[in-house]
Coordinates of C-alpha atoms in Angstrom, one line a residue:
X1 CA -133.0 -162.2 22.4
X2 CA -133.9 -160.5 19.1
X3 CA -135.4 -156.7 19.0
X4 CA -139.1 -156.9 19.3
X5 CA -140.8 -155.8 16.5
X6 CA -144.5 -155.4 16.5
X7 CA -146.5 -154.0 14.4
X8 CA -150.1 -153.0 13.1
X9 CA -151.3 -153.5 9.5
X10 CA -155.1 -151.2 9.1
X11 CA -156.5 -151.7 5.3
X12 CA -157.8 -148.1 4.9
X13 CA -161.4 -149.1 4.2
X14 CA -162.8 -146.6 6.8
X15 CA -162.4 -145.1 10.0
X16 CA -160.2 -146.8 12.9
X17 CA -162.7 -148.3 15.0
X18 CA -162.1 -149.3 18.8
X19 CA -161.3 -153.0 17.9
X20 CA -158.8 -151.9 15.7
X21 CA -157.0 -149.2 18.2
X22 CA -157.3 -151.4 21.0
X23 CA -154.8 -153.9 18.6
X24 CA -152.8 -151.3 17.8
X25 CA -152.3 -150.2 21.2
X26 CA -151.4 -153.5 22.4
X27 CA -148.8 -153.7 19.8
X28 CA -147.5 -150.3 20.4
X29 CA -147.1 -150.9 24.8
X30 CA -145.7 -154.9 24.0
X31 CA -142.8 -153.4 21.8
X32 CA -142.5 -150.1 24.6
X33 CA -142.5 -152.6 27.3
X34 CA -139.7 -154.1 25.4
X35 CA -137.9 -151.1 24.1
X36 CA -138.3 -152.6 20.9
X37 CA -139.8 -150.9 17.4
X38 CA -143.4 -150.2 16.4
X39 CA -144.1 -150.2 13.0
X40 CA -146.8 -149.1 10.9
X41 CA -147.7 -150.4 7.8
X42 CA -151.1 -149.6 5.6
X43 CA -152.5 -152.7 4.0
X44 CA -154.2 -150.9 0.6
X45 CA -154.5 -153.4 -1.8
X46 CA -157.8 -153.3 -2.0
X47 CA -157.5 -151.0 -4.6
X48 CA -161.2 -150.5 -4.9
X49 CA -162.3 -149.8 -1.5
X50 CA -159.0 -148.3 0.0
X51 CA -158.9 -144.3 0.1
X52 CA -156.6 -141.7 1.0
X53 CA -158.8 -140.0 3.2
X54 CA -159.3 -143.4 5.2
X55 CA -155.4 -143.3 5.6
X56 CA -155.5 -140.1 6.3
X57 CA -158.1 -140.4 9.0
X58 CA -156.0 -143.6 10.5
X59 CA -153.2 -141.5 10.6
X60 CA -155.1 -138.6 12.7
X61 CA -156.4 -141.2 15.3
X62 CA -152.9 -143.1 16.0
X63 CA -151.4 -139.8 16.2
X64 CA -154.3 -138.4 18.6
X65 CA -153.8 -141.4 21.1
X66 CA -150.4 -141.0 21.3
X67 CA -149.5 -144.2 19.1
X68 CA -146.1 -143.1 17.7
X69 CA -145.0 -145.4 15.0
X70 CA -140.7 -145.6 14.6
X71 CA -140.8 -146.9 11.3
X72 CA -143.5 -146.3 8.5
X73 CA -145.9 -145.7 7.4
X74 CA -145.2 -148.7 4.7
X75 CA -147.6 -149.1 1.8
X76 CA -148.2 -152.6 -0.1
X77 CA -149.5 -150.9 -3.0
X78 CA -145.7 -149.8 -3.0
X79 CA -144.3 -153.0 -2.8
X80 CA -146.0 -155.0 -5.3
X81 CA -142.9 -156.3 -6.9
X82 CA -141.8 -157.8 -3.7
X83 CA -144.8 -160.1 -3.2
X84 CA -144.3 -161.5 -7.2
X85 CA -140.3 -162.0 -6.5
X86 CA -141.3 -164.0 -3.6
X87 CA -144.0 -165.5 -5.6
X88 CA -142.2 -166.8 -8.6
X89 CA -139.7 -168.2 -6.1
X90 CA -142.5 -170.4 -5.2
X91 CA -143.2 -171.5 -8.2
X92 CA -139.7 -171.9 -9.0
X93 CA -139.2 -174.2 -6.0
X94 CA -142.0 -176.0 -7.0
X95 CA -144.0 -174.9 -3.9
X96 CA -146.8 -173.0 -5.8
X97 CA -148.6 -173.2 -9.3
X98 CA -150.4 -171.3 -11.8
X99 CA -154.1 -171.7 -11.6
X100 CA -155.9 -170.5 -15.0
X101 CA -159.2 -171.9 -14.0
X102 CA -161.5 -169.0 -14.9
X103 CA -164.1 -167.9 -12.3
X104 CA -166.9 -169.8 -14.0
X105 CA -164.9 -172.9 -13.5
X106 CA -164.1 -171.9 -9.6
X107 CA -167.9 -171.2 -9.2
X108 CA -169.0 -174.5 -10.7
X109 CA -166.6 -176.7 -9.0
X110 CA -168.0 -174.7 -5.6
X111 CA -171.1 -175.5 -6.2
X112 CA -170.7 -179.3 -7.1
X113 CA -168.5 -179.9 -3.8
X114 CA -171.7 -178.4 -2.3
X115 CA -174.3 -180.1 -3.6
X116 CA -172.3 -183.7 -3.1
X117 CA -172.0 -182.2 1.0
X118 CA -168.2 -182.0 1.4
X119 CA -166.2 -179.0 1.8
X120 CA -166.0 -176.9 -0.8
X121 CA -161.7 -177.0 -2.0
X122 CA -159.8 -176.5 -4.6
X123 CA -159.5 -180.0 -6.5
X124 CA -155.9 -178.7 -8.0
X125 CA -157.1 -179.0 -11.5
X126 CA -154.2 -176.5 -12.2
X127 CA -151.8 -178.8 -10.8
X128 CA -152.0 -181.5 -12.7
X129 CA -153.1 -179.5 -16.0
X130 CA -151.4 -180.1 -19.4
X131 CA -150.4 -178.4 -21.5
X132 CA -150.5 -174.6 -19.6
X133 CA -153.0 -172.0 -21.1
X134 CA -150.2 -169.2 -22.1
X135 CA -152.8 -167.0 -23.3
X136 CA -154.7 -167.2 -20.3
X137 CA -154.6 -165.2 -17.5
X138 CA -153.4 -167.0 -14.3
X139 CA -153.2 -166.9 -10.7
X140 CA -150.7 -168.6 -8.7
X141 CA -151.9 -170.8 -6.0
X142 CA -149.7 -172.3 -3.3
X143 CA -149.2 -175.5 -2.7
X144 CA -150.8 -176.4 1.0
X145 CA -149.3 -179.9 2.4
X146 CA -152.5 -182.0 2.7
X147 CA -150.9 -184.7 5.4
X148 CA -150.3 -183.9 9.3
X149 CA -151.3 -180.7 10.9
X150 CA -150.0 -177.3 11.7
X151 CA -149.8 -176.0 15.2
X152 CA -150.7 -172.8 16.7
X153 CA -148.7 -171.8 19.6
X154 CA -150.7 -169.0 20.7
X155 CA -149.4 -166.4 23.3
X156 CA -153.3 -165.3 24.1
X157 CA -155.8 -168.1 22.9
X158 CA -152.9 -171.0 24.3
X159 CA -152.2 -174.0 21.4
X160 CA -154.6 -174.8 18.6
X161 CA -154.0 -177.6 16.1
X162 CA -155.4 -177.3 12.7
X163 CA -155.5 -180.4 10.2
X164 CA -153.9 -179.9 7.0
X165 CA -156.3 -181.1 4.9
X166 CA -159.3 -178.8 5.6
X167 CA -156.8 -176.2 4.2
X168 CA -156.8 -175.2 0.9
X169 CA -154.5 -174.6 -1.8
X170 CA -155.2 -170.5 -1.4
X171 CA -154.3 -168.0 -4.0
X172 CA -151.1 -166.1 -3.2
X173 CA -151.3 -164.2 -6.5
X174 CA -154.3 -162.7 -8.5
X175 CA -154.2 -162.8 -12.1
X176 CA -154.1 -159.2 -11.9
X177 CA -151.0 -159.0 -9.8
X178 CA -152.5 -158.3 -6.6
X179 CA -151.4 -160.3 -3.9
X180 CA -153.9 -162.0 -1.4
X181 CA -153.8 -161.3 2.4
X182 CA -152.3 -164.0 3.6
X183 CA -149.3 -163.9 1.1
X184 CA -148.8 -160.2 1.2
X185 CA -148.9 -160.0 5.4
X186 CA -146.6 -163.1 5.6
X187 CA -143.8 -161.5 3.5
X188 CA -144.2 -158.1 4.7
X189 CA -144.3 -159.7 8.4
X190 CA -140.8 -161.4 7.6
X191 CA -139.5 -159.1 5.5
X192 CA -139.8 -156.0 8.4
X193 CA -138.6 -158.6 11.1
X194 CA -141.7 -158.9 12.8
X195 CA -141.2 -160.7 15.9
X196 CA -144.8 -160.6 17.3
X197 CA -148.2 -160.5 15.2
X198 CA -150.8 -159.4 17.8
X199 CA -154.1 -159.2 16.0
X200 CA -157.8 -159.8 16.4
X201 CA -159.2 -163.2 17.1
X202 CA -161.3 -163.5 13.5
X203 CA -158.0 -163.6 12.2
X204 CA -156.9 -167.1 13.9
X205 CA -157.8 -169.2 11.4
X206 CA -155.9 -167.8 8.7
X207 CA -152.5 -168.1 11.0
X208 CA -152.2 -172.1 9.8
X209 CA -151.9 -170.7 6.2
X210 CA -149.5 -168.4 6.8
X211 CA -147.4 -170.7 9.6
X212 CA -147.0 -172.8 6.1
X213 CA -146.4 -170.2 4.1
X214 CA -143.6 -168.8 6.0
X215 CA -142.4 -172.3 6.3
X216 CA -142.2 -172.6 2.6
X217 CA -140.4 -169.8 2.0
X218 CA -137.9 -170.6 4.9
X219 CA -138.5 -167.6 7.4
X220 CA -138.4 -168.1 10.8
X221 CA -142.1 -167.9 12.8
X222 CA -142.9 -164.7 14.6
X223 CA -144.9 -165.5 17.8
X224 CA -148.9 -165.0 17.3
X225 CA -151.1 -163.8 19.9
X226 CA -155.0 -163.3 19.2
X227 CA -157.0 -160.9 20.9
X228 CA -160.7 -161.6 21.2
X229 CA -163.3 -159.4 20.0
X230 CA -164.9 -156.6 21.8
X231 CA -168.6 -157.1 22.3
X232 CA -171.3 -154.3 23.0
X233 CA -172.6 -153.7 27.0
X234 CA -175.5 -156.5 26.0
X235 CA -172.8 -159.0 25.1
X236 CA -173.9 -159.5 21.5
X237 CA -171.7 -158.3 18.4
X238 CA -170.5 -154.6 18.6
X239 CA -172.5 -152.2 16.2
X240 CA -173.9 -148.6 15.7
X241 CA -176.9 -149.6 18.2
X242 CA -174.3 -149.4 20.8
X243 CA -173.2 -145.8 20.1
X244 CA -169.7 -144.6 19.1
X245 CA -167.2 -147.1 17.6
X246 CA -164.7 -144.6 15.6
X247 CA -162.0 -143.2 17.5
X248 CA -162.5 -140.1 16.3
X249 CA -166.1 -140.2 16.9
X250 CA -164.6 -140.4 20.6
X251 CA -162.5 -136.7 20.2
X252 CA -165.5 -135.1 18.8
X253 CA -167.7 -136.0 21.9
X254 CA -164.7 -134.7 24.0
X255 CA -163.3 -137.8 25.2
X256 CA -159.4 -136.9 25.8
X257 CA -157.2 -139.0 24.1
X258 CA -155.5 -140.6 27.9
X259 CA -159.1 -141.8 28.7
X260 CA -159.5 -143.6 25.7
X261 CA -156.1 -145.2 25.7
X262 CA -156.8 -146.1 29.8
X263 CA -160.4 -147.4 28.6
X264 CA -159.3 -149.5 25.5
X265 CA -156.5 -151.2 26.9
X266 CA -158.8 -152.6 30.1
X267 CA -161.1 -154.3 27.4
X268 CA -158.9 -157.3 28.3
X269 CA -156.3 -156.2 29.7
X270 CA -155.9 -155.7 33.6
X271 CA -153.3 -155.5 36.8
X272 CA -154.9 -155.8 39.7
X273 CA -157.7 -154.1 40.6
X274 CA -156.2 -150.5 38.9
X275 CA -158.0 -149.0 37.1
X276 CA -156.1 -145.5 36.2
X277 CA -153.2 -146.1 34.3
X278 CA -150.9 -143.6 33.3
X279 CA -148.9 -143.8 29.8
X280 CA -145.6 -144.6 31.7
X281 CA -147.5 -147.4 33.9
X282 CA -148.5 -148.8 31.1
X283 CA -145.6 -149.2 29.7
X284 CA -144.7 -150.4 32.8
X285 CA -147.2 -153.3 33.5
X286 CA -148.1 -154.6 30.3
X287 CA -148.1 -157.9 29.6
X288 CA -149.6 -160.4 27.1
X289 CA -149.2 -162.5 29.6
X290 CA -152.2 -160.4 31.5
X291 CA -154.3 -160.1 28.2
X292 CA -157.6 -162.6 28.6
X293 CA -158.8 -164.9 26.2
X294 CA -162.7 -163.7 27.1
X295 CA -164.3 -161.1 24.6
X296 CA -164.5 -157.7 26.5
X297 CA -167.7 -156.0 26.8
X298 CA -167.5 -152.2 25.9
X299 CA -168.8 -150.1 29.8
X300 CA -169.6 -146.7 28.2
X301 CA -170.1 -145.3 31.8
X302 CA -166.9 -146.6 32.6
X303 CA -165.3 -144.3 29.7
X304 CA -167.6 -141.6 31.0
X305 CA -165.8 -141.6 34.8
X306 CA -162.7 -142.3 33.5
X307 CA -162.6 -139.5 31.2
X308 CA -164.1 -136.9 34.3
X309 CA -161.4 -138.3 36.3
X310 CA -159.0 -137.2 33.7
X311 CA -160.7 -134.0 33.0
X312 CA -160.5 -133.4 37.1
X313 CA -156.7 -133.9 37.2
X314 CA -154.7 -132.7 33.8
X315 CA -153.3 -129.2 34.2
X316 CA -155.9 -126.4 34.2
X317 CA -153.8 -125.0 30.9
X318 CA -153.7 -127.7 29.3
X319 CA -157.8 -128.4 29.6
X320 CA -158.1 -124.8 28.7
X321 CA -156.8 -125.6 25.7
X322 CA -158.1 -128.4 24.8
X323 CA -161.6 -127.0 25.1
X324 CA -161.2 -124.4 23.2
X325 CA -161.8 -126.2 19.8
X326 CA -165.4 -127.3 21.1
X327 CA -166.2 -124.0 22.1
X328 CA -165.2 -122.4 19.2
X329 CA -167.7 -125.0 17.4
X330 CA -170.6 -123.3 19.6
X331 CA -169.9 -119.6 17.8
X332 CA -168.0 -118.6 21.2
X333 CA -164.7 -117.1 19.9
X334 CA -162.2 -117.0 23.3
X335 CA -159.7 -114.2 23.3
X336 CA -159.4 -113.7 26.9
X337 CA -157.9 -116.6 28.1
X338 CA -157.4 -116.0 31.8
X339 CA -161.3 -115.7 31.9
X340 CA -162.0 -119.1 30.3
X341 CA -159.4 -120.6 32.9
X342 CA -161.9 -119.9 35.2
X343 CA -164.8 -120.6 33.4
X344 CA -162.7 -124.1 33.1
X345 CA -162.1 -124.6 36.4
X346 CA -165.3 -123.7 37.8
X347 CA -166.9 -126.6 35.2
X348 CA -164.3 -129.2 36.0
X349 CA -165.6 -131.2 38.7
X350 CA -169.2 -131.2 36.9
X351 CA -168.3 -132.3 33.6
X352 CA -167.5 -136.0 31.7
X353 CA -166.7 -134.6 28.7
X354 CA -165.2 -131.6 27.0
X355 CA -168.4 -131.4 24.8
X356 CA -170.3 -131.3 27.9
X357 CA -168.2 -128.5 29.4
X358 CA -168.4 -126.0 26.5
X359 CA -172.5 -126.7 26.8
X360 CA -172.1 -125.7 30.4
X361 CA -170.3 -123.2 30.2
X362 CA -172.2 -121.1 27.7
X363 CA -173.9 -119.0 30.3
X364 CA -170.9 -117.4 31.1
X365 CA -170.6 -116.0 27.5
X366 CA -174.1 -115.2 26.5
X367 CA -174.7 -111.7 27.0
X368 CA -178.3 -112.2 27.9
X369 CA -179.1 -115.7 29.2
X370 CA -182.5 -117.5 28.6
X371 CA -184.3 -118.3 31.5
X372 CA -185.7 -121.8 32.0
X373 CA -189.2 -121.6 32.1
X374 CA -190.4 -123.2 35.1
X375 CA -187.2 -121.8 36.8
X376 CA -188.1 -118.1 36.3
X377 CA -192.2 -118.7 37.4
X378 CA -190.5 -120.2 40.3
X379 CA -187.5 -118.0 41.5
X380 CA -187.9 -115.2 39.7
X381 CA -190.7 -112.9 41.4
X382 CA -191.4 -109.6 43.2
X383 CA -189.4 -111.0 46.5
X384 CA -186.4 -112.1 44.1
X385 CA -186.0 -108.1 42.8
X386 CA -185.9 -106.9 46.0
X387 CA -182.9 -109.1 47.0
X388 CA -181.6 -108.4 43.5
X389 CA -181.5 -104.8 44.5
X390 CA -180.1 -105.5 47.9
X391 CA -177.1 -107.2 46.1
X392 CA -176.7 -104.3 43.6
X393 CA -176.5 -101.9 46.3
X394 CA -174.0 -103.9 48.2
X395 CA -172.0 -104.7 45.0
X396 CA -171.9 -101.3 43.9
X397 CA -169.4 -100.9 46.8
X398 CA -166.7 -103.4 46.4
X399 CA -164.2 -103.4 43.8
X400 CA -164.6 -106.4 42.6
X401 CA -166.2 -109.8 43.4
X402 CA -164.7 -112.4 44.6
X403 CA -165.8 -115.9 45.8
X404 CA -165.4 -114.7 49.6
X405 CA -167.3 -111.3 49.0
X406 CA -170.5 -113.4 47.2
X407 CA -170.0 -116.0 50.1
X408 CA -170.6 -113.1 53.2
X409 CA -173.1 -110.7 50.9
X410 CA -175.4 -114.0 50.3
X411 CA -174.6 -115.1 53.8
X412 CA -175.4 -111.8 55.4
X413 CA -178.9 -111.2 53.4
X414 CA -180.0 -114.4 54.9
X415 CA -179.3 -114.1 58.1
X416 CA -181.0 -110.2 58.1
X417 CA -183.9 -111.9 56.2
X418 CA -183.8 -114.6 59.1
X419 CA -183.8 -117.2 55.5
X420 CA -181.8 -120.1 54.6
X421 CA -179.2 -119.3 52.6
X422 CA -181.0 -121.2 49.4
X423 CA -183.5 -118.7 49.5
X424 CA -181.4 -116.1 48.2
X425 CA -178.8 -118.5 46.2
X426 CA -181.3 -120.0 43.8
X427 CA -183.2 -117.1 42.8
X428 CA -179.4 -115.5 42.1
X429 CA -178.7 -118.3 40.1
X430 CA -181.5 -118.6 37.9
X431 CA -180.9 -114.8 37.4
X432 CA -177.4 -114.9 36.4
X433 CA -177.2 -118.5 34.6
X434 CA -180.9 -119.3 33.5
X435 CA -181.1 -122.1 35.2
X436 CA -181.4 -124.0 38.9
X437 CA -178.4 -125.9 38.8
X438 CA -175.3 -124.4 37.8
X439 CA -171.2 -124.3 40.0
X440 CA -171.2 -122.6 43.1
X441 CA -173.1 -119.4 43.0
X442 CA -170.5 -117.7 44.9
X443 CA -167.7 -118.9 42.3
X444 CA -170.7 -118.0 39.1
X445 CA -170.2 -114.6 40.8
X446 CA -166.2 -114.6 40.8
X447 CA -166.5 -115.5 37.4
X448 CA -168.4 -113.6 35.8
X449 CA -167.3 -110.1 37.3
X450 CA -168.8 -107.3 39.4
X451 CA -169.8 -105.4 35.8
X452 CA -172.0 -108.5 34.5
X453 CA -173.3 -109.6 37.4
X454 CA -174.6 -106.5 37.8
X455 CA -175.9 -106.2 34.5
X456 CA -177.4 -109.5 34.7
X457 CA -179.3 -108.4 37.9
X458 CA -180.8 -105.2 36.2
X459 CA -182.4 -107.1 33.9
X460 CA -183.4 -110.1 36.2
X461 CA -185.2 -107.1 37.9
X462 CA -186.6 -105.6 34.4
X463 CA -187.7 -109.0 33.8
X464 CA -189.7 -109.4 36.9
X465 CA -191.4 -106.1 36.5
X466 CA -192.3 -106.8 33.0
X467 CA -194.3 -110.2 34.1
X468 CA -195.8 -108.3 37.4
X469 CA -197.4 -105.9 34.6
X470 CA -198.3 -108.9 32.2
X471 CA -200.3 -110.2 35.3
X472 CA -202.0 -107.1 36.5
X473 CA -203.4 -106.9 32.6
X474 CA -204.5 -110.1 32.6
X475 CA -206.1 -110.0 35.6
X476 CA -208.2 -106.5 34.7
X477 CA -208.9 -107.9 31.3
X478 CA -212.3 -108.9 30.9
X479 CA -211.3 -111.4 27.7
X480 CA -208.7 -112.9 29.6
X481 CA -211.7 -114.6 31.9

């Protein structure tokens, strides 16, 4: 068997959206699976909408999800003088001609083949013309048989038979020197030994073309496999409406980059009933045999418990780090990292994302935190200071706190109070986070240290005196009634 060779061809016209990963990643597992090659190559001859910072951003997301590429990146705009060689061979061999119809001509014949109800084709004018136009600029169109038909032996969508006449005689060349798509994939394809072209379903119907084209200039047929489009949760066509579609829109909400992979390749992919996938099970399992012809329907809150699953189970070090950038982007500049461990690993088990993490976890930073309003009317009264002051006292005595010593001090002052323990918990919580929901109270303690918890009492207490004397004034003041 020959090396497989896959590969994935982006024109860097924007961002790399999910559809467009997902491809890429079931290129990059089919030639793992096969320990074959993965190549990359950027399709930029689209010299007007094509950027460097698209590349650039294409680059970013491949590399973020883990994509390694073993040859490439290739450019076309690099290899224009490939695609005429090949062309003029055409021509040569009689299996192409130069078209000088001028785009006025193209336009009117369009619009005559409309208005008489048949499809609009080229009538290959060009073919028959003489004499040539040699001051004219020219294209070169190749020469599509118009007898029989051309199969499709597809690997995902199974075998589809197109008729050669509804095919046209397509441009291969521009009269600038630009090659078309269908010319400039086909000898780039054949050139790099490209053994499989995986690629989205819209792009089936140009296959037939290219099957001919590769015919013509006598290279042997990769196998094709299409994959069908990803839809939104509503099964209509994805858009913005249905929230993020750029990968990297996915690593600024904190999504980590083994979620992602593990969410795209189950929009059509599956083995079994699994549904966590490491990278070297993937590897492992994949198959285009396993790949369904069905559109996929994007599950956001599927992404959303895959990615807490992922953020429950990677190395505490490594999720340390990796929230650090989101943190940082909330003014919070981390030098003691043994404290934000904690912080981490306290949030954990709460979180979905890293975004949502560094929002959680602000408390722990703020040196005074903002009290939720209906929290503090509730909680935060003249029975809450004198527990406050109780736990001062016995704090005052340890060394440090711990999750044990919070656990027995809270346990102890509600069993002397002859109270459930939530009556002393969620007063303690609102004082030292700001809100009524937060981790473990005990563990808020550990975290945060004997010295601010402390501090964070003090003025919990100040707090609660201030409103007692807001109220007594209120109450006395005659324009108040």
């Amino acid at each position: 068997m020959r090396e497989v060779r896959t590969r994935f061809a982006p024109s860097p016209t924007g961002d790399l959206h999910i559809g467009g990963a997902r491809t890429a990643l079931f290129n990059w597992l089919l030639a793992r699976h096969h320990h074959g090659r993965f190549i990359l190559r950027i399709e930029d001859t689209d010299v007007a909408r094509s950027t460097q910072e698209s590349i650039q951003v294409i680059l970013d997301a491949m590399t973020w999800l883990g994509m390694d590429w073993d040859e490439g990146p290739f450019y076309q705009s690099q290899r224009l003088a490939i695609y005429r060689d090949e062309a003029e061979r055409l021509l040569r061999e009689g299996k192409a001609y130069r078209c000088f119809c001028t785009p006025e001509e193209l336009e009117a014949k369009r619009e005559a083949a409309l208005k008489a109800g048949i499809k609009p084709k080229y009538d290959r004018t060009c073919l028959h013309r003489r004499p040539p136009y040699p001051e004219r600029p020219f294209a070169i169109r190749f020469l599509s048989p118009d007898e029989g038909g051309t199969v499709v032996e597809d690997l995902i969508q199974g075998r589809v038979e197109f008729d050669n006449a509804e095919l046209d005689d397509l441009i291969i060349l521009r009269s600038d020197g630009l090659p078309t798509y269908n010319f400039s994939v086909v000898v780039d394809d054949a050139r790099m030994a490209i053994t499989h072209v995986i690629r989205g379903n819209d792009h089936l119907n140009n296959t037939p073309r290219q099957i001919q084209i590769y015919q013509a200039l006598g290279y042997p047929l990769p196998k094709f496999g299409h994959v069908s489009m990803i839809l939104g949760p509503d099964r209509k066509k994805l858009s913005k409406r249905h929230g993020a579609q750029s990968v990297m829109e996915y690593k600024k909400m904190g999504y980590l980059p083994e979620a992602v992979v593990n969410y795209l390749v189950r929009l059509g992919w599956s083995h079994g009933d699994q549904e966590e996938f490491t990278r070297d099970e993937l590897i492992e399992k994949f198959s285009l045999e396993a790949v369904g012809k069905s559109p996929a329907a994007i599950n956001p809150g599927k992404l959303d418990w895959l990615n807490s699953e992922y953020i429950k189970k990677i190395p505490l070090e490594d999720l340390t780090q990796r929230v650090l950038p989101f943190l940082e982007a909330r003014g919070y500049g981390v030098t003691d990292l043994n404290f934000l461990k904690k912080v981490v690993s306290s949030l954990r088990e709460r979180v979905k994302t890293l975004a949502e993490m560094a929002v959680l976890a602000e408390f722990y930073f703020l040196e005074e935190v903002a009290y939720d309003e209906k929290a503090a009317e509730k909680f935060l009264g003249p029975a809450s200071a004198v527990i406050f002051d109780e736990i001062i006292g016995h704090l005052s005595k340890e060394a440090m706190v711990s999750r044990e010593v919070a656990h027995r001090l809270i346990q102890q002052l509600a069993e002397a109070r002859g109270e459930a323990l939530v009556k002393i918990a969620q007063p303690l919580r609102v004082a030292l986070t700001g809100k009524t929901v937060s981790p473990p109270i005990d563990e808020v303690m550990e975290v945060l240290g004997k010295a601010k918890v402390i501090r964070r009492l003090q003025r919990a207490i100040e707090y609660i005196r201030k409103s007692e004397i807001r109220i007594s004034r209120s109450e006395t003041d005659p324009k108040s009634k």
